[in-house]
mmCIF file of C-alpha atoms in Angstrom:
data_model
loop_
_atom_site.group_PDB
_atom_site.id
_atom_site.type_symbol
_atom_site.label_atom_id
_atom_site.label_comp_id
_atom_site.label_asym_id
_atom_site.label_seq_id
_atom_site.Cartn_x
_atom_site.Cartn_y
_atom_site.Cartn_z
ATOM 1 C CA UNK T 23 8.300 94.186 134.504
ATOM 2 C CA UNK T 24 9.370 91.890 137.322
ATOM 3 C CA UNK T 25 8.486 92.851 140.861
ATOM 4 C CA UNK T 26 11.423 93.393 143.161
ATOM 5 C CA UNK T 27 11.537 92.712 146.875
ATOM 6 C CA UNK T 28 10.762 95.987 148.639
ATOM 7 C CA UNK T 29 11.396 96.801 152.308
ATOM 8 C CA UNK T 30 9.445 99.576 154.026
ATOM 9 C CA UNK T 31 10.678 101.120 157.266
ATOM 10 C CA UNK T 32 10.376 104.277 159.315
ATOM 11 C CA UNK T 33 13.182 106.579 158.193
ATOM 12 C CA UNK T 34 15.851 107.624 160.684
ATOM 13 C CA UNK T 35 18.568 110.264 160.647
ATOM 14 C CA UNK T 36 20.792 107.817 158.752
ATOM 15 C CA UNK T 37 18.260 107.825 155.898
ATOM 16 C CA UNK T 38 18.132 111.615 155.460
ATOM 17 C CA UNK T 39 20.020 111.762 152.164
ATOM 18 C CA UNK T 40 17.997 108.966 150.573
ATOM 19 C CA UNK T 41 14.727 110.534 151.747
ATOM 20 C CA UNK T 42 15.786 114.047 150.724
ATOM 21 C CA UNK T 43 16.722 112.858 147.237
ATOM 22 C CA UNK T 44 13.251 111.352 146.740
ATOM 23 C CA UNK T 45 11.604 114.364 148.406
ATOM 24 C CA UNK T 46 13.401 116.657 145.938
ATOM 25 C CA UNK T 47 12.068 114.544 143.033
ATOM 26 C CA UNK T 48 8.585 114.661 144.590
ATOM 27 C CA UNK T 49 8.738 118.468 144.663
ATOM 28 C CA UNK T 50 9.883 118.529 141.041
ATOM 29 C CA UNK T 51 6.828 116.419 140.159
ATOM 30 C CA UNK T 52 4.790 119.368 141.478
ATOM 31 C CA UNK T 53 6.758 121.838 139.308
ATOM 32 C CA UNK T 54 9.128 123.077 142.013
ATOM 33 C CA UNK T 55 12.792 123.808 141.315
ATOM 34 C CA UNK T 56 15.240 121.118 142.347
ATOM 35 C CA UNK T 57 17.000 122.121 145.576
ATOM 36 C CA UNK T 58 18.594 119.072 147.164
ATOM 37 C CA UNK T 59 20.374 121.096 149.856
ATOM 38 C CA UNK T 60 17.126 122.666 151.087
ATOM 39 C CA UNK T 61 15.341 119.318 150.801
ATOM 40 C CA UNK T 62 18.042 117.763 152.988
ATOM 41 C CA UNK T 63 17.673 120.524 155.591
ATOM 42 C CA UNK T 64 13.881 120.195 155.563
ATOM 43 C CA UNK T 65 13.910 116.406 155.938
ATOM 44 C CA UNK T 66 16.635 116.511 158.585
ATOM 45 C CA UNK T 67 14.537 118.977 160.592
ATOM 46 C CA UNK T 68 11.410 116.816 160.329
ATOM 47 C CA UNK T 69 13.259 113.712 161.510
ATOM 48 C CA UNK T 70 15.328 115.384 164.255
ATOM 49 C CA UNK T 71 12.304 117.246 165.667
ATOM 50 C CA UNK T 72 10.087 114.156 165.398
ATOM 51 C CA UNK T 73 7.322 116.274 163.892
ATOM 52 C CA UNK T 74 6.587 113.867 161.059
ATOM 53 C CA UNK T 75 6.820 110.169 160.348
ATOM 54 C CA UNK T 76 8.555 109.286 157.110
ATOM 55 C CA UNK T 77 8.252 105.841 155.595
ATOM 56 C CA UNK T 78 11.030 104.797 153.227
ATOM 57 C CA UNK T 79 10.651 102.063 150.624
ATOM 58 C CA UNK T 80 13.845 100.466 149.333
ATOM 59 C CA UNK T 81 14.727 97.628 147.008
ATOM 60 C CA UNK T 82 18.065 96.165 145.914
ATOM 61 C CA UNK T 83 18.758 99.293 143.858
ATOM 62 C CA UNK T 84 18.217 101.653 146.812
ATOM 63 C CA UNK T 85 15.505 104.051 147.954
ATOM 64 C CA UNK T 86 12.463 103.999 145.655
ATOM 65 C CA UNK T 87 9.605 105.636 147.578
ATOM 66 C CA UNK T 88 8.615 107.828 150.499
ATOM 67 C CA UNK T 89 5.495 108.714 152.430
ATOM 68 C CA UNK T 90 5.567 111.577 154.923
ATOM 69 C CA UNK T 91 2.752 111.971 157.430
ATOM 70 C CA UNK T 92 2.150 114.821 159.867
ATOM 71 C CA UNK T 93 0.312 114.237 163.141
ATOM 72 C CA UNK T 94 -2.441 116.724 163.947
ATOM 73 C CA UNK T 95 -5.774 116.723 165.779
ATOM 74 C CA UNK T 96 -9.498 116.978 165.193
ATOM 75 C CA UNK T 97 -11.201 119.266 167.681
ATOM 76 C CA UNK T 98 -14.657 118.048 166.678
ATOM 77 C CA UNK T 99 -13.904 114.378 167.348
ATOM 78 C CA UNK T 100 -11.211 115.127 169.954
ATOM 79 C CA UNK T 101 -8.930 112.597 168.304
ATOM 80 C CA UNK T 102 -5.585 112.179 166.610
ATOM 81 C CA UNK T 103 -5.510 112.762 162.858
ATOM 82 C CA UNK T 104 -2.646 112.123 160.484
ATOM 83 C CA UNK T 105 -2.138 114.126 157.302
ATOM 84 C CA UNK T 106 -0.372 112.189 154.578
ATOM 85 C CA UNK T 107 1.291 115.141 152.932
ATOM 86 C CA UNK T 108 3.930 113.589 150.682
ATOM 87 C CA UNK T 109 3.823 110.343 148.713
ATOM 88 C CA UNK T 110 6.306 109.626 145.953
ATOM 89 C CA UNK T 111 7.573 106.568 144.099
ATOM 90 C CA UNK T 112 10.433 106.785 141.565
ATOM 91 C CA UNK T 113 9.289 106.497 137.972
ATOM 92 C CA UNK T 114 11.435 103.383 137.512
ATOM 93 C CA UNK T 115 9.664 101.652 140.413
ATOM 94 C CA UNK T 116 6.064 102.551 139.581
ATOM 95 C CA UNK T 117 3.548 99.841 138.791
ATOM 96 C CA UNK T 118 4.846 97.520 141.512
ATOM 97 C CA UNK T 119 2.355 98.455 144.226
ATOM 98 C CA UNK T 120 4.884 100.427 146.275
ATOM 99 C CA UNK T 121 2.601 103.431 146.852
ATOM 100 C CA UNK T 122 -0.149 101.094 148.033
ATOM 101 C CA UNK T 123 2.273 99.329 150.382
ATOM 102 C CA UNK T 124 3.473 102.666 151.778
ATOM 103 C CA UNK T 125 -0.115 103.762 152.452
ATOM 104 C CA UNK T 126 -1.047 100.409 153.993
ATOM 105 C CA UNK T 127 2.008 100.566 156.261
ATOM 106 C CA UNK T 128 0.934 104.061 157.293
ATOM 107 C CA UNK T 129 -2.572 102.745 158.050
ATOM 108 C CA UNK T 130 -1.059 99.986 160.210
ATOM 109 C CA UNK T 131 1.051 102.513 162.161
ATOM 110 C CA UNK T 132 -1.941 104.825 162.557
ATOM 111 C CA UNK T 133 -4.025 101.963 163.920
ATOM 112 C CA UNK T 134 -1.368 101.163 166.528
ATOM 113 C CA UNK T 135 -1.191 104.871 167.468
ATOM 114 C CA UNK T 136 -4.995 105.023 167.793
ATOM 115 C CA UNK T 137 -5.333 107.623 165.061
ATOM 116 C CA UNK T 138 -8.973 108.185 164.155
ATOM 117 C CA UNK T 139 -8.587 109.672 160.666
ATOM 118 C CA UNK T 140 -6.036 109.747 157.846
ATOM 119 C CA UNK T 141 -6.231 112.569 155.323
ATOM 120 C CA UNK T 142 -4.615 112.688 151.917
ATOM 121 C CA UNK T 143 -4.994 114.992 148.944
ATOM 122 C CA UNK T 144 -3.698 115.355 145.431
ATOM 123 C CA UNK T 145 -4.144 117.613 142.442
ATOM 124 C CA UNK T 146 -7.421 117.146 140.583
ATOM 125 C CA UNK T 147 -5.436 116.081 137.509
ATOM 126 C CA UNK T 148 -3.664 113.218 139.328
ATOM 127 C CA UNK T 149 -6.259 110.572 138.527
ATOM 128 C CA UNK T 150 -3.844 107.683 139.134
ATOM 129 C CA UNK T 151 -3.410 108.792 142.748
ATOM 130 C CA UNK T 152 -7.144 109.453 143.216
ATOM 131 C CA UNK T 153 -7.971 105.993 141.888
ATOM 132 C CA UNK T 154 -5.452 104.363 144.235
ATOM 133 C CA UNK T 155 -6.747 106.249 147.267
ATOM 134 C CA UNK T 156 -10.320 105.232 146.541
ATOM 135 C CA UNK T 157 -9.281 101.590 145.949
ATOM 136 C CA UNK T 158 -7.615 101.559 149.374
ATOM 137 C CA UNK T 159 -10.756 102.933 150.990
ATOM 138 C CA UNK T 160 -10.224 106.691 151.265
ATOM 139 C CA UNK T 161 -13.431 108.641 150.740
ATOM 140 C CA UNK T 162 -13.786 112.030 149.085
ATOM 141 C CA UNK T 163 -14.735 114.712 151.566
ATOM 142 C CA UNK T 164 -18.181 115.895 150.541
ATOM 143 C CA UNK T 165 -18.974 117.589 153.853
ATOM 144 C CA UNK T 166 -16.236 120.206 154.152
ATOM 145 C CA UNK T 167 -14.719 122.568 151.623
ATOM 146 C CA UNK T 168 -11.033 123.207 152.060
ATOM 147 C CA UNK T 169 -9.468 126.614 151.488
ATOM 148 C CA UNK T 170 -5.910 127.922 151.461
ATOM 149 C CA UNK T 171 -4.570 131.304 152.456
ATOM 150 C CA UNK T 172 -1.062 131.978 151.178
ATOM 151 C CA UNK T 173 1.094 134.309 153.265
ATOM 152 C CA UNK T 174 2.999 136.671 151.009
ATOM 153 C CA UNK T 175 6.595 137.492 151.661
#
């Protein structure tokens, strides 16, 4: 497989459809029903409200990857924290280092923004992602247990 030239940029309102299409595929990867219209509305809201940063990777064929990060805070360290919530690369573009480039671009942006901590998670079964995160330098959290409470309705 030959590596293609890939550009990574911060997505804007003009990129909503490309991002939403990849976001819909990302959700399908996690066994969610395809819903491009809702994905478009969700991504449009994130971009227009500036409540996330979305990185978009594109090559000559079009959009091939996304990374969405949400800014938050750590009360304990009184610092900015970013949560990398969504990372997806099209199946046809995998194996080219695009996910790594998206994460490294996010790290560069976080450094400029004086973010103290980046968080990322994946399913226990996603060993490819876990391996990549550890290669980049992410460390497993062995201090805190994380819990979820799902609101019904």
